[in-house]
mmCIF file of C-alpha atoms in Angstrom:
data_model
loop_
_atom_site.group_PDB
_atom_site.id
_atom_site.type_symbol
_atom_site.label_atom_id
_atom_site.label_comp_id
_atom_site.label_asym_id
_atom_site.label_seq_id
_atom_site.Cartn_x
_atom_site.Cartn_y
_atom_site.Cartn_z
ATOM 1 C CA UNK A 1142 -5.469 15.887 -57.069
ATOM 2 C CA UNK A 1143 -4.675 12.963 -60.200
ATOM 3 C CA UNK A 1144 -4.239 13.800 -63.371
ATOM 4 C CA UNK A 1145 -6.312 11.188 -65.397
ATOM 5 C CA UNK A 1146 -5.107 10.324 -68.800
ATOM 6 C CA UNK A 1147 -8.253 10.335 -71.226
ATOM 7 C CA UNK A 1148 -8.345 6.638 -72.292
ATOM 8 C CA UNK A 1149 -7.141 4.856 -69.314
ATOM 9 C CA UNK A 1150 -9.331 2.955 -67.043
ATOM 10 C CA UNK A 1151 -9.598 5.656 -64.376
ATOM 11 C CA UNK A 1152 -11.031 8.192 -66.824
ATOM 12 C CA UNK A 1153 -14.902 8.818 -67.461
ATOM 13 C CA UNK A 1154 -15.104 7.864 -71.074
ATOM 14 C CA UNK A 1155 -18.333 6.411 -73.088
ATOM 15 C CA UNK A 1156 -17.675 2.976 -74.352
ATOM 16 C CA UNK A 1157 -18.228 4.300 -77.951
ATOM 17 C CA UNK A 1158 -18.251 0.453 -79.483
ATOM 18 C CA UNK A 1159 -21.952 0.014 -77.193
ATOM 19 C CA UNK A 1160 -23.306 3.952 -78.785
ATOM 20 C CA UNK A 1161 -22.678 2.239 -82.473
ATOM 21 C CA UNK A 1162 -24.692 -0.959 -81.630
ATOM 22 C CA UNK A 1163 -27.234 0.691 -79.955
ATOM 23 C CA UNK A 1164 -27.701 2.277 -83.352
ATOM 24 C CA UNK A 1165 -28.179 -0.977 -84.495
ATOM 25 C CA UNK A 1166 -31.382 -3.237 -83.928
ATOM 26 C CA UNK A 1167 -34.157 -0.779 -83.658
ATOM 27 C CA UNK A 1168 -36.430 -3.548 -83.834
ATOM 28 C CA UNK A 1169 -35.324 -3.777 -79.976
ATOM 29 C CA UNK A 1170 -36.717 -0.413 -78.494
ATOM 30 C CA UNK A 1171 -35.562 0.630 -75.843
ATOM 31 C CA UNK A 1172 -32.960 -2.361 -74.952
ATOM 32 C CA UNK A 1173 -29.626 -1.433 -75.914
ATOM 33 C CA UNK A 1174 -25.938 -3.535 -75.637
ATOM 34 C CA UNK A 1175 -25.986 -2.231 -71.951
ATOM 35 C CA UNK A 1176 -28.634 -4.649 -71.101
ATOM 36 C CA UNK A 1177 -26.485 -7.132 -71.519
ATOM 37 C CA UNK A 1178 -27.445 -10.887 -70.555
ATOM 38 C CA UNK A 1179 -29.778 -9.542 -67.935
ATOM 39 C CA UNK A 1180 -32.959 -8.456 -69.708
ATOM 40 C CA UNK A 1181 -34.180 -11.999 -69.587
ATOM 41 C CA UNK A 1182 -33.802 -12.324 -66.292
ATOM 42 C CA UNK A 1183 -35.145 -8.868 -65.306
ATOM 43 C CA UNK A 1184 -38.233 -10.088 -67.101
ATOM 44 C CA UNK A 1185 -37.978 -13.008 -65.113
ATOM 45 C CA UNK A 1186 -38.038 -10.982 -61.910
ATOM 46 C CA UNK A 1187 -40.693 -7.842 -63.183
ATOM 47 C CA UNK A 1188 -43.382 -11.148 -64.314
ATOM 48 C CA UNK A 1189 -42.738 -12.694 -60.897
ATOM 49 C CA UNK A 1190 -43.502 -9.032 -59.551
ATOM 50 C CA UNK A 1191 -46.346 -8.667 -61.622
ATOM 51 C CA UNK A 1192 -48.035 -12.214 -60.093
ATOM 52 C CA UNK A 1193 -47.292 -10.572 -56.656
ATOM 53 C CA UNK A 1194 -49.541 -7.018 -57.179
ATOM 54 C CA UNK A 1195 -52.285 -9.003 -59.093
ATOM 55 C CA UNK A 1196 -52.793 -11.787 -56.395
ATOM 56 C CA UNK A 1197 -52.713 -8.419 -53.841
ATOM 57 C CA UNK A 1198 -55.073 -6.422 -55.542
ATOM 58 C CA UNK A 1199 -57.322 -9.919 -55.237
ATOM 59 C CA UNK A 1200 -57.137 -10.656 -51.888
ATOM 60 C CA UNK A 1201 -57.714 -6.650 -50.946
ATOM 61 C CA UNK A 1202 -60.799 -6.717 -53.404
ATOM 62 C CA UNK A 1203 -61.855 -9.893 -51.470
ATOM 63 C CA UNK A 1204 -60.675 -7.988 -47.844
ATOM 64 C CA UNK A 1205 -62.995 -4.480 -49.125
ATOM 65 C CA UNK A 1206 -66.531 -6.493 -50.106
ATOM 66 C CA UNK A 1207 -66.386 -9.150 -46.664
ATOM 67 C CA UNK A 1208 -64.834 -6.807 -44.046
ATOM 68 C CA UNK A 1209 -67.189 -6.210 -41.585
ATOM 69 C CA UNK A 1210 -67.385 -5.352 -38.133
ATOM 70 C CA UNK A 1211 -67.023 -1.949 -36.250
ATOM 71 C CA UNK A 1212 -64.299 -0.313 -37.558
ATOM 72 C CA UNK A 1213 -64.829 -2.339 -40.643
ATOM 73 C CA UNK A 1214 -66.595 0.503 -43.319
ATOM 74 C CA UNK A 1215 -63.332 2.828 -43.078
ATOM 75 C CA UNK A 1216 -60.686 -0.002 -43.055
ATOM 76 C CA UNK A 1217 -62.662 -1.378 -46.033
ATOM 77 C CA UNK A 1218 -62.190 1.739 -47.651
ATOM 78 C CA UNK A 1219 -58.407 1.374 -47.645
ATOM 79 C CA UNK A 1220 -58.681 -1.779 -48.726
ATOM 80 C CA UNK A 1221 -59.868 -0.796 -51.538
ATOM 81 C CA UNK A 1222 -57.589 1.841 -52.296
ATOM 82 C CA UNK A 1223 -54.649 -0.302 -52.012
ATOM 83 C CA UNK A 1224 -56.511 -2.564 -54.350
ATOM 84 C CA UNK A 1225 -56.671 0.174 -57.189
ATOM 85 C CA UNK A 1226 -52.803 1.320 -55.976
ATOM 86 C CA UNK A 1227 -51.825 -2.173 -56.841
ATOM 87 C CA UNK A 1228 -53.366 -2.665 -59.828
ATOM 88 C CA UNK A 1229 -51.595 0.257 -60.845
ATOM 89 C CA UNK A 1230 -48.275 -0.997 -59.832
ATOM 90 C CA UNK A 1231 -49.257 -3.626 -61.428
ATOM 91 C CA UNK A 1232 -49.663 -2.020 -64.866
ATOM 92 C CA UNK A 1233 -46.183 -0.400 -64.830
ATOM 93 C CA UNK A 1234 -44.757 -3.421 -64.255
ATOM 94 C CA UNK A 1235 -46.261 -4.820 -67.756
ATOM 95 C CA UNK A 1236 -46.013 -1.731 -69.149
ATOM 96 C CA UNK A 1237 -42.162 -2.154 -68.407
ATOM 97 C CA UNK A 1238 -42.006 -5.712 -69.089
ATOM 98 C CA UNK A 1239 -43.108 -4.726 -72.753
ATOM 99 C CA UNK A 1240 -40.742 -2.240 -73.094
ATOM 100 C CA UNK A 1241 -38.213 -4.643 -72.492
ATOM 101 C CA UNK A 1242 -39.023 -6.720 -75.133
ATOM 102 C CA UNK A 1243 -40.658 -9.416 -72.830
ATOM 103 C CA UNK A 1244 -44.650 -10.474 -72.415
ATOM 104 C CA UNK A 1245 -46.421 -10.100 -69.117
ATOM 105 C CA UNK A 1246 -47.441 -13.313 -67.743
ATOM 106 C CA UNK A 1247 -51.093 -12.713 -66.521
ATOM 107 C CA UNK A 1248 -51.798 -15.976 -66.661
ATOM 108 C CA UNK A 1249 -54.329 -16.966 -63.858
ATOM 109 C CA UNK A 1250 -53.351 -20.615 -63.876
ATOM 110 C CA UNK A 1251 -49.427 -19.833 -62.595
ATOM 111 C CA UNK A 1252 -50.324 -16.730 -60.412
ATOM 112 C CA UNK A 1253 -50.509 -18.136 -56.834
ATOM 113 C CA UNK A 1254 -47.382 -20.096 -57.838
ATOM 114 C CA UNK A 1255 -45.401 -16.922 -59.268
ATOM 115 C CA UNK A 1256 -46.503 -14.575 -56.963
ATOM 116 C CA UNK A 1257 -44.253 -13.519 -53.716
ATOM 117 C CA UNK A 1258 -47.483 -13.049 -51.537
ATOM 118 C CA UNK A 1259 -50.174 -15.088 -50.600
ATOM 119 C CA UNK A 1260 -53.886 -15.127 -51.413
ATOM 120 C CA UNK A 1261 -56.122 -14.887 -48.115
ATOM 121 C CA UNK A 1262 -59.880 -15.584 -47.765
ATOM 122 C CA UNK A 1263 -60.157 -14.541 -44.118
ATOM 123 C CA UNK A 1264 -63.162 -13.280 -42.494
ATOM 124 C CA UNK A 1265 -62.320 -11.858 -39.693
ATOM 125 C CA UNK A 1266 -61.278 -7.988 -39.921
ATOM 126 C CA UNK A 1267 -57.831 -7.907 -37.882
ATOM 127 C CA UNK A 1268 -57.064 -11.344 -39.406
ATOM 128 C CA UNK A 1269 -57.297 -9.237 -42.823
ATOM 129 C CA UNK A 1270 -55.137 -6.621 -41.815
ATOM 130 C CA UNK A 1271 -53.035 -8.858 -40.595
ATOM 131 C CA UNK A 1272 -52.698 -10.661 -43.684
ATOM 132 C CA UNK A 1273 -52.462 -7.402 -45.572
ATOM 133 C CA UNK A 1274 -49.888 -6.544 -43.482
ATOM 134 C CA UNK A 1275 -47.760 -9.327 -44.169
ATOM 135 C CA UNK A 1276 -47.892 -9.236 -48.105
ATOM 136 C CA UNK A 1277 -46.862 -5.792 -47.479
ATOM 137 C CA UNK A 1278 -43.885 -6.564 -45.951
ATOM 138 C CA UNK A 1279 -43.123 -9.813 -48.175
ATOM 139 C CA UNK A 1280 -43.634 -7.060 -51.072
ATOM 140 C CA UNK A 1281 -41.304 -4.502 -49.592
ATOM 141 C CA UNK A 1282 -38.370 -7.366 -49.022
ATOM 142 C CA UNK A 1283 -38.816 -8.583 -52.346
ATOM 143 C CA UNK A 1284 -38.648 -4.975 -54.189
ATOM 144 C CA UNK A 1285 -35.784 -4.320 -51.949
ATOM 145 C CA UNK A 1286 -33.833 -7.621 -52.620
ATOM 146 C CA UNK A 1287 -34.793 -6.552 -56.895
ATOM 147 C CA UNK A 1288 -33.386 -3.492 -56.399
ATOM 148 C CA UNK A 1289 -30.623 -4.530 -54.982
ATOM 149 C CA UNK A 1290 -29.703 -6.824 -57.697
ATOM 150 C CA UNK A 1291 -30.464 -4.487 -60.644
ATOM 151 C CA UNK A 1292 -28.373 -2.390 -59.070
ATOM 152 C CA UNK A 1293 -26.583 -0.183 -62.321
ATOM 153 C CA UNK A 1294 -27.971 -3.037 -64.520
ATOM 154 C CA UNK A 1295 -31.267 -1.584 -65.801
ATOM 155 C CA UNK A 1296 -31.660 2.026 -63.988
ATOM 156 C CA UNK A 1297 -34.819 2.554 -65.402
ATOM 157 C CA UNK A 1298 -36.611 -0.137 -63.773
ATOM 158 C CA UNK A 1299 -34.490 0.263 -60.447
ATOM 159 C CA UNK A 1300 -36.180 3.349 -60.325
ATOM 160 C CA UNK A 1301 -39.414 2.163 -61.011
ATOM 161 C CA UNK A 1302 -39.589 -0.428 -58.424
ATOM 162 C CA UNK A 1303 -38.076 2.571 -55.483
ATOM 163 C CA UNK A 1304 -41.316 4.235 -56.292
ATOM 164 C CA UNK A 1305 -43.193 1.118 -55.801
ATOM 165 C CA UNK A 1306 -41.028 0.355 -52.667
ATOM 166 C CA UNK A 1307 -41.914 3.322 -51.326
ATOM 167 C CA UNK A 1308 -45.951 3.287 -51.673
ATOM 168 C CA UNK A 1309 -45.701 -0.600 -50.453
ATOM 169 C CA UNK A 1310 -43.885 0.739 -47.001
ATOM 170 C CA UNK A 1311 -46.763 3.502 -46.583
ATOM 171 C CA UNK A 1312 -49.294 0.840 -47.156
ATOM 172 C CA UNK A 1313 -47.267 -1.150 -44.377
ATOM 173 C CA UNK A 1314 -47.663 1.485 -41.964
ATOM 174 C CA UNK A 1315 -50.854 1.884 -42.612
ATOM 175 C CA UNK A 1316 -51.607 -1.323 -42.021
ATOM 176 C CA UNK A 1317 -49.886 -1.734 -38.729
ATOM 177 C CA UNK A 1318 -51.796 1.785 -37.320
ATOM 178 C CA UNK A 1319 -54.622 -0.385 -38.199
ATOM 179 C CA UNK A 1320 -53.583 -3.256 -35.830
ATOM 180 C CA UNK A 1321 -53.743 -1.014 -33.258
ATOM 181 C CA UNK A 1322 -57.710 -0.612 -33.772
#
């Protein structure tokens, strides 16, 4: 086993320079020194998110009051309850945007153009699912590629967007299962 010398590069030391700044600039919140020059762009990124879960929960509300057919009442449903679980990813997305220092961008004139997904006014019930389906899967590529990039940069929203991730690949499935009908 190495001996590490405290101070050297290969020792686990807190850069104590960044702890007296974050002291500094309370105005700020939560955004400390570690941020670095990537909060702006993490906004950048969380608003572009935001667009994405608010166009969703649009075209599932749209999908939930014209699905009909058969099987339509109980996909319909679903539809809705993906709506309501993407307005609420929705709202921890602003709610983190905020916290950042930034303002969620709810503006309705720049959505479609912001957002990942697309909008869908389909009438035909597997045509919805299949639409669903695929903003589910843009959605999952997109958290995965933001993820990817915050990497250690901002752990707090990393982790926020895996527990988005996650309820985006369970709406996938469920979506696919539905294909099958």
């Amino acid at each position: 086993m190495q001996n590490i010398k405290p101070g050297t590069s290969d020792s686990l030391v807190l850069d104590e320079k960044a702890l007296k700044q974050a002291a500094q600039n309370l105005e700020d919140g939560a955004v400390t020194p570690s941020y670095g020059p990537h909060r702006d762009a993490i906004v950048k990124l969380l608003n572009d998110a935001l667009a994405t879960e608010l166009v969703c929960v649009l075209r599932y509300k749209r999908h939930y009051f014209t699905a009909v057919g058969l099987a339509s009442a109980k996909i319909a449903e679903e539809f809705l309850v993906h709506a309501n679980e993407e307005a609420a990813h929705g709202d921890l997305l602003a709610q983190r945007i905020v916290q950042l220092g930034g303002d969620p961008d709810f503006s309705p004139d720049t959505l479609r153009q912001r957002s990942h997904a697309a909008y869908d006014e389909s009438k035909d019930l597997k045509t919805m699912v299949r639409a669903n389906l695929v903003a589910e899967r843009i959605a999952i590529e997109s958290y995965t590629q933001m993820i990817s990039l915050l990497a250690d940069k901002d752990p707090t929203t990393r982790r926020m967007l895996e527990s988005i991730l996650a309820q985006e690949e369970e709406h996938a499935n469920e979506l696919k299962d539905w294909l099958a009908i």
